[in-house]
Short mmCIF file of C-alpha atoms in Angstrom, two decimals:
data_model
loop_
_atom_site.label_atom_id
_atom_site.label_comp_id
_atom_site.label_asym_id
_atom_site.label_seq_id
_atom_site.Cartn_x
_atom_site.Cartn_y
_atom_site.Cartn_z
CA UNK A 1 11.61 115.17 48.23
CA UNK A 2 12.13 112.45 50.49
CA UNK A 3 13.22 115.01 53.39
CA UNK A 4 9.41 116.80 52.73
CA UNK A 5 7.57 113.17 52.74
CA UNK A 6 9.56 112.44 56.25
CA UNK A 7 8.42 115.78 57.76
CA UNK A 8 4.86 115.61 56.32
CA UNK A 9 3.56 112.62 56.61
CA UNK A 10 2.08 111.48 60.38
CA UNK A 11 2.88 107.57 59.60
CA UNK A 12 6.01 106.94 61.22
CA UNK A 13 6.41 103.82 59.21
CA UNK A 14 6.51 105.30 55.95
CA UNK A 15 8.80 108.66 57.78
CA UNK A 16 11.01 106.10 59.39
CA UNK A 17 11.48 104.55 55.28
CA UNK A 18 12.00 108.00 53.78
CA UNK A 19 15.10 108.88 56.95
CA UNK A 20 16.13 105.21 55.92
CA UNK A 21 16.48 105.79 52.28
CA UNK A 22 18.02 109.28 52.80
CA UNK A 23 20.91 107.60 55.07
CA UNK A 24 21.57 105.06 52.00
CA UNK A 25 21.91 108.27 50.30
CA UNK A 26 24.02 109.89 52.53
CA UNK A 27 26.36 106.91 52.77
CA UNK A 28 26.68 105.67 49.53
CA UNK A 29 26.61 108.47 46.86
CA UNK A 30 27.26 111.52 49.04
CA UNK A 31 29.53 109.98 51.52
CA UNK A 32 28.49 112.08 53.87
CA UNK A 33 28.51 109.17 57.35
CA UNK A 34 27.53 112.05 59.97
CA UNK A 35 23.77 112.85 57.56
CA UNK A 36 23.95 108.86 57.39
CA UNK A 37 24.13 108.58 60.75
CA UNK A 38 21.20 111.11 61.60
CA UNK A 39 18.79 109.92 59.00
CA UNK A 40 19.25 106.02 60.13
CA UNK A 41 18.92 107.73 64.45
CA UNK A 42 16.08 109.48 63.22
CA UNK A 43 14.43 106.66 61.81
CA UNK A 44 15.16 104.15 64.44
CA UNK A 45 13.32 106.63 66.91
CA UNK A 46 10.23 106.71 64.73
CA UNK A 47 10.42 102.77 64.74
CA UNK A 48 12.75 101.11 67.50
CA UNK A 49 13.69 97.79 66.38
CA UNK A 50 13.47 98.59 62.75
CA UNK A 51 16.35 96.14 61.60
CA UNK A 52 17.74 98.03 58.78
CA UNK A 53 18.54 101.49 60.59
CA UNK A 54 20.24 99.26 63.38
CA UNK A 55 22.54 97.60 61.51
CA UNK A 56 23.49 100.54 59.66
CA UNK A 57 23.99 102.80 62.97
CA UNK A 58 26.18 99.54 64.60
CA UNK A 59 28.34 99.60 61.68
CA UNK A 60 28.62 103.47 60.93
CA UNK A 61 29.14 103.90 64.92
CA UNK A 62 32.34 101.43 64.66
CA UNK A 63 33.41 102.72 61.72
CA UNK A 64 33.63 106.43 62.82
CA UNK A 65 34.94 105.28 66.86
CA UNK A 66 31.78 106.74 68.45
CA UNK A 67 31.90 104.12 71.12
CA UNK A 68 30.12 105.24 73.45
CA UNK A 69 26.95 105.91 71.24
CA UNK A 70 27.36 102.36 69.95
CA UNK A 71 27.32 101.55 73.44
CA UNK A 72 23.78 103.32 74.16
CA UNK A 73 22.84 101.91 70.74
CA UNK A 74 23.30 97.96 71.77
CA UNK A 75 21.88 98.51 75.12
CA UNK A 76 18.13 99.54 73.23
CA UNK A 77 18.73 96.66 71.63
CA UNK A 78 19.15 94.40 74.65
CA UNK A 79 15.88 95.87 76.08
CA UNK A 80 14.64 95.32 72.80
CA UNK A 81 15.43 92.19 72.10
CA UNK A 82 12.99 88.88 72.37
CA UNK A 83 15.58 85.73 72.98
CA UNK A 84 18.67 85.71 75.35
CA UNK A 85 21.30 84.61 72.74
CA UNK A 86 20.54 87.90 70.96
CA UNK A 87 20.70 89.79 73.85
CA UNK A 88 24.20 87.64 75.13
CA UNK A 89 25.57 88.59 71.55
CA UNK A 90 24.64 92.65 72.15
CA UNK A 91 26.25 92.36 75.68
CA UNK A 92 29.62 90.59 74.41
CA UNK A 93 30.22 93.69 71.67
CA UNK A 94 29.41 96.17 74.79
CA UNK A 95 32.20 94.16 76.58
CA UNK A 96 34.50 94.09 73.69
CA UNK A 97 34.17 97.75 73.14
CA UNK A 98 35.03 98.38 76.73
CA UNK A 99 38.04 96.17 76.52
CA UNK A 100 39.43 96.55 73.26
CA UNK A 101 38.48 100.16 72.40
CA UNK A 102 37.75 102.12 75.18
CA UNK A 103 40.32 100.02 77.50
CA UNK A 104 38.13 99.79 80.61
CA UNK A 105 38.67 96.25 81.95
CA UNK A 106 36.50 96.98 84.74
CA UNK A 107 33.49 98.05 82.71
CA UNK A 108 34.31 95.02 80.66
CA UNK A 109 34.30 92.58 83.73
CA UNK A 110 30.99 94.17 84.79
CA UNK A 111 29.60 93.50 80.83
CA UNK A 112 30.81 90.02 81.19
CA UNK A 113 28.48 89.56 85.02
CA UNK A 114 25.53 90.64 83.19
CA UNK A 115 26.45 87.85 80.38
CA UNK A 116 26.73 85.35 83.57
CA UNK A 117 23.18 86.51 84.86
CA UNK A 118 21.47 85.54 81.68
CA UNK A 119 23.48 81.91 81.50
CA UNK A 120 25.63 81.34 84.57
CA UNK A 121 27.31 78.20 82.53
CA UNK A 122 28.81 80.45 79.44
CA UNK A 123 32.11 79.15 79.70
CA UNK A 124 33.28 81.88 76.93
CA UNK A 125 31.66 84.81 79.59
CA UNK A 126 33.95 82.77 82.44
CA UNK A 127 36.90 83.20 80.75
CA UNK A 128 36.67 87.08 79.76
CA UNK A 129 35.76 87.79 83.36
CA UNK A 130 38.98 86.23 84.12
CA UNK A 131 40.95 88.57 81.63
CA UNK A 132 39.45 91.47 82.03
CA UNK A 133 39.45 90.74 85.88
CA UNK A 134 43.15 90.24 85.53
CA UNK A 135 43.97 93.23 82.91
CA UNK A 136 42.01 95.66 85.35
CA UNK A 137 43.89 94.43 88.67
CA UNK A 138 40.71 93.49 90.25
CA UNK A 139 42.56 90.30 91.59
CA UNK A 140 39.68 89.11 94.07
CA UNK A 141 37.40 89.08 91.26
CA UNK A 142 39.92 87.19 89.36
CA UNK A 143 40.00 84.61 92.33
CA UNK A 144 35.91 84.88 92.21
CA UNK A 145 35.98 84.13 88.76
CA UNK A 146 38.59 81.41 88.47
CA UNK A 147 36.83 79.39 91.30
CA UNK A 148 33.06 79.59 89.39
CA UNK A 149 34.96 77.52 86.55
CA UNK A 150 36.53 74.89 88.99
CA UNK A 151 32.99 74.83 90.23
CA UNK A 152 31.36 74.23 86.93
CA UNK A 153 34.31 71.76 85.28
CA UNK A 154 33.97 67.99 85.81
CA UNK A 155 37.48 68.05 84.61
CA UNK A 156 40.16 67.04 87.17
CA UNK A 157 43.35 68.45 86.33
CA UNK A 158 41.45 71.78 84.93
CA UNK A 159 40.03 72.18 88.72
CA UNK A 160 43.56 71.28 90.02
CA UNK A 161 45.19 74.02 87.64
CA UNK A 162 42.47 77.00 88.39
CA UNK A 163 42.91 76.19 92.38
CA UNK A 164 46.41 76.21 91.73
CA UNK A 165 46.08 79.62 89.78
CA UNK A 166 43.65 81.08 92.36
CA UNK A 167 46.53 80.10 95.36
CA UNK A 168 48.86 81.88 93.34
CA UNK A 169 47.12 85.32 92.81
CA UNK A 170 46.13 85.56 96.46
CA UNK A 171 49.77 84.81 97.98
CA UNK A 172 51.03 86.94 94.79
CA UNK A 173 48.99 89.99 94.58
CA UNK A 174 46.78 90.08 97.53
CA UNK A 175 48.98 88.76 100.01
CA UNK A 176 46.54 86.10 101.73
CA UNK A 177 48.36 83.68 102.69
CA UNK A 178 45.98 81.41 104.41
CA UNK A 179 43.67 82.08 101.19
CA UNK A 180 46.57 80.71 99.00
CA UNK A 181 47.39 77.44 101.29
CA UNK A 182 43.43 76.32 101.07
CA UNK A 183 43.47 76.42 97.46
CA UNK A 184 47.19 74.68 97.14
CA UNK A 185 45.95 72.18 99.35
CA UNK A 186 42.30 71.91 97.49
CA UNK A 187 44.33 71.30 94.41
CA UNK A 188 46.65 68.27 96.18
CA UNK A 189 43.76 66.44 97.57
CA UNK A 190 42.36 65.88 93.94
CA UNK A 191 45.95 65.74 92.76
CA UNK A 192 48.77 64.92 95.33
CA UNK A 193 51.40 65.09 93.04
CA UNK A 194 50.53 67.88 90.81
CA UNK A 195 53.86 70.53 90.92
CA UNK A 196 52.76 73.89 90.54
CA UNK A 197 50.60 73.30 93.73
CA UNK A 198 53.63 71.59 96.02
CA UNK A 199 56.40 74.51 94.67
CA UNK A 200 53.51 77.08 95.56
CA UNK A 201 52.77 75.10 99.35
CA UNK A 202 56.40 74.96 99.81
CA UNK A 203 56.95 78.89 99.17
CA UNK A 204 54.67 79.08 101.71
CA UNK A 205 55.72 77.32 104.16
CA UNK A 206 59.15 78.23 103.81
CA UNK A 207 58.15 82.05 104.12
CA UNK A 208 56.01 81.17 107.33
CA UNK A 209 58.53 79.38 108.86
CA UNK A 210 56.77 76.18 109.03
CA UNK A 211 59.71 73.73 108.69
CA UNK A 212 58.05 70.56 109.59
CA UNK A 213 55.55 71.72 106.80
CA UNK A 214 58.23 72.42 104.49
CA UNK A 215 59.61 69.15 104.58
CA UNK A 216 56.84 67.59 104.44
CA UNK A 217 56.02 69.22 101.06
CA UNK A 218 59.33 68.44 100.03
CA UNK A 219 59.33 64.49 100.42
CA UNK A 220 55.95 64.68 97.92
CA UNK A 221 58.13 66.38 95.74
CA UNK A 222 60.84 64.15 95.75
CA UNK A 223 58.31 61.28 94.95
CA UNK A 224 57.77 62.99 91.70
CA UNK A 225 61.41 63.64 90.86
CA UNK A 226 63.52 61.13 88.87
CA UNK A 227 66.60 59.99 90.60
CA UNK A 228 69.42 62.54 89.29
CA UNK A 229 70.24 65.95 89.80
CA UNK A 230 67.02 67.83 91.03
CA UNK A 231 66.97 64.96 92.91
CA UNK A 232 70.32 65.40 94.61
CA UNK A 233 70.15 68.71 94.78
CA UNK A 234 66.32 68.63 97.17
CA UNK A 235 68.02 66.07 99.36
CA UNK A 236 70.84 68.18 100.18
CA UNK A 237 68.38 71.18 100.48
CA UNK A 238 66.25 69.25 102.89
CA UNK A 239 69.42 68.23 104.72
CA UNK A 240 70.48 71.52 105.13
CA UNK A 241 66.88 72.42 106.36
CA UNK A 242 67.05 69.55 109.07
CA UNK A 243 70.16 70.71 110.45
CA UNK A 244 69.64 74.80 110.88
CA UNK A 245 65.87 75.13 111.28
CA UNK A 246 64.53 72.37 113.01
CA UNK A 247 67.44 70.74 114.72
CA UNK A 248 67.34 67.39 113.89
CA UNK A 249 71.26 66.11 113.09
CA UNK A 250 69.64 61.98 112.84
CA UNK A 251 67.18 63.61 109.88
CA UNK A 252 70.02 65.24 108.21
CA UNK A 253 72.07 62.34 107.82
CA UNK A 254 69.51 60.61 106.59
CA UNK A 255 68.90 63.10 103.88
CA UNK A 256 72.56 63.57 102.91
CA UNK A 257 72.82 59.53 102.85
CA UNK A 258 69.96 59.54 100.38
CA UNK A 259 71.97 62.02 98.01
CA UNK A 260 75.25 59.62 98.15
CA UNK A 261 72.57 56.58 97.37
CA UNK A 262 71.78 58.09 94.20
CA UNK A 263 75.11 59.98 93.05
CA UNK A 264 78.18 58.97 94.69
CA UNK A 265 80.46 62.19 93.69
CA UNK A 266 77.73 64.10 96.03
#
């Protein structure tokens, strides 16, 4: 009966109701979710936007891990929706379908841009680019993406650590060097003693050859060590350093005198 009124009748409202009630049908006492699933498609063309058939089709789409039509699904409702949070929310569950079910990343990272157009400041957007950038190898975008948080955080030590992160990746996995030292050296002029970024300057340096440079980096560090072993053990490193790379037997001394001042047996 309701099948007849849906084909009969030329109001698409009351059609769309009739498809709607024959899906609850489907579902519920038939469980029958592929009917379920046409009825609710059926009447959501008849009336786009009509909440109830949406809901339904989101949920019955998950539910059977037909992805990609719950994919085309949210997308009518981003051009369908009225307010950007709404449309933010559709465009997250795209992303997290890419990611977590389909295992795109870089369909994910894209998802997460289109979040960033809408509100450039969604810190929660910032940070999935960032995973899915990383998960997907996309390492440049990861870079990209780490440095429009340090530009949008008034918080110090967060800047230093995502400069820090972004020098890293680029001397890690893209092999820019010169990238890497202008974000180590970003990250020491807001923080001069901060670690991560001298032990990544030093690496650096050391692999360039640039001695002087190397030294230099490794007096800062020194600062920041307590007297003791590490201590010790630096000193004699940058003693060592004076003597075969740059030549300079007065520096050495000076180095391994240091050690002695603070251990004796050394």
């Amino acid at each position: 009966m309701l099948h007849a009124e849906a084909e009969a009748t030329d109001d698409s409202s009351r059609a769309a109701a009739a498809h709607t009630r024959m899906a609850e049908i489907f579902e519920v006492q038939l469980e029958d979710a592929d009917q379920a699933i046409d009825h609710h498609a059926r009447a959501l063309a008849l009336q786009p936007g009509l909440a109830t058939p949406f809901k339904a089709l989101t949920r019955l789409y998950s539910v059977a891990a037909r992805y990609h039509e719950l994919i085309e699904l949210l997308e009518r409702g981003i051009d369908e929706a009225s307010d950007e949070d709404r449309r933010v929310a559709y465009l997250f569950r795209i992303a997290d379908i890419y990611g977590d079910y389909l295992h795109e990343p870089v369909q994910a990272a894209h998802t997460f841009r289109r979040i960033l157009k809408l509100d450039p400041d969604h810190l929660g957007a910032i940070h999935a680019l960032q995973r899915s950038c990383e998960v997907a190898g996309r390492y440049k975008e990861l870079v990209d993406a780490l440095e429009i948080e340090a530009a949008k955080t008034l918080e110090k030590q967060r800047i230093v650590a995502l400069l820090a992160r972004a020098g890293e990746i680029l001397d890690d996995k893209l092999d820019d060097r010169e990238g890497a030292l202008i974000r180590y050296r970003r990250a020491l002029e807001i923080d001069p003693k901060h670690a991560p970024s001298l032990a990544g300057l030093g690496r650096l340096y050391h692999r360039l050859g640039r001695w002087d440079d190397l030294l230099a980096v490794y007096e800062r560090e020194l600062g920041i060590t307590p007297p003791g072993r590490a201590a010790v053990a630096l000193l004699h490193t940058m003693g060592g350093l004076c003597e075969d790379k740059v030549g300079d037997e007065l520096r050495a001394i000076d180095c391994y005198r240091r050690a002695i001042a603070i251990d004796a047996k050394h």
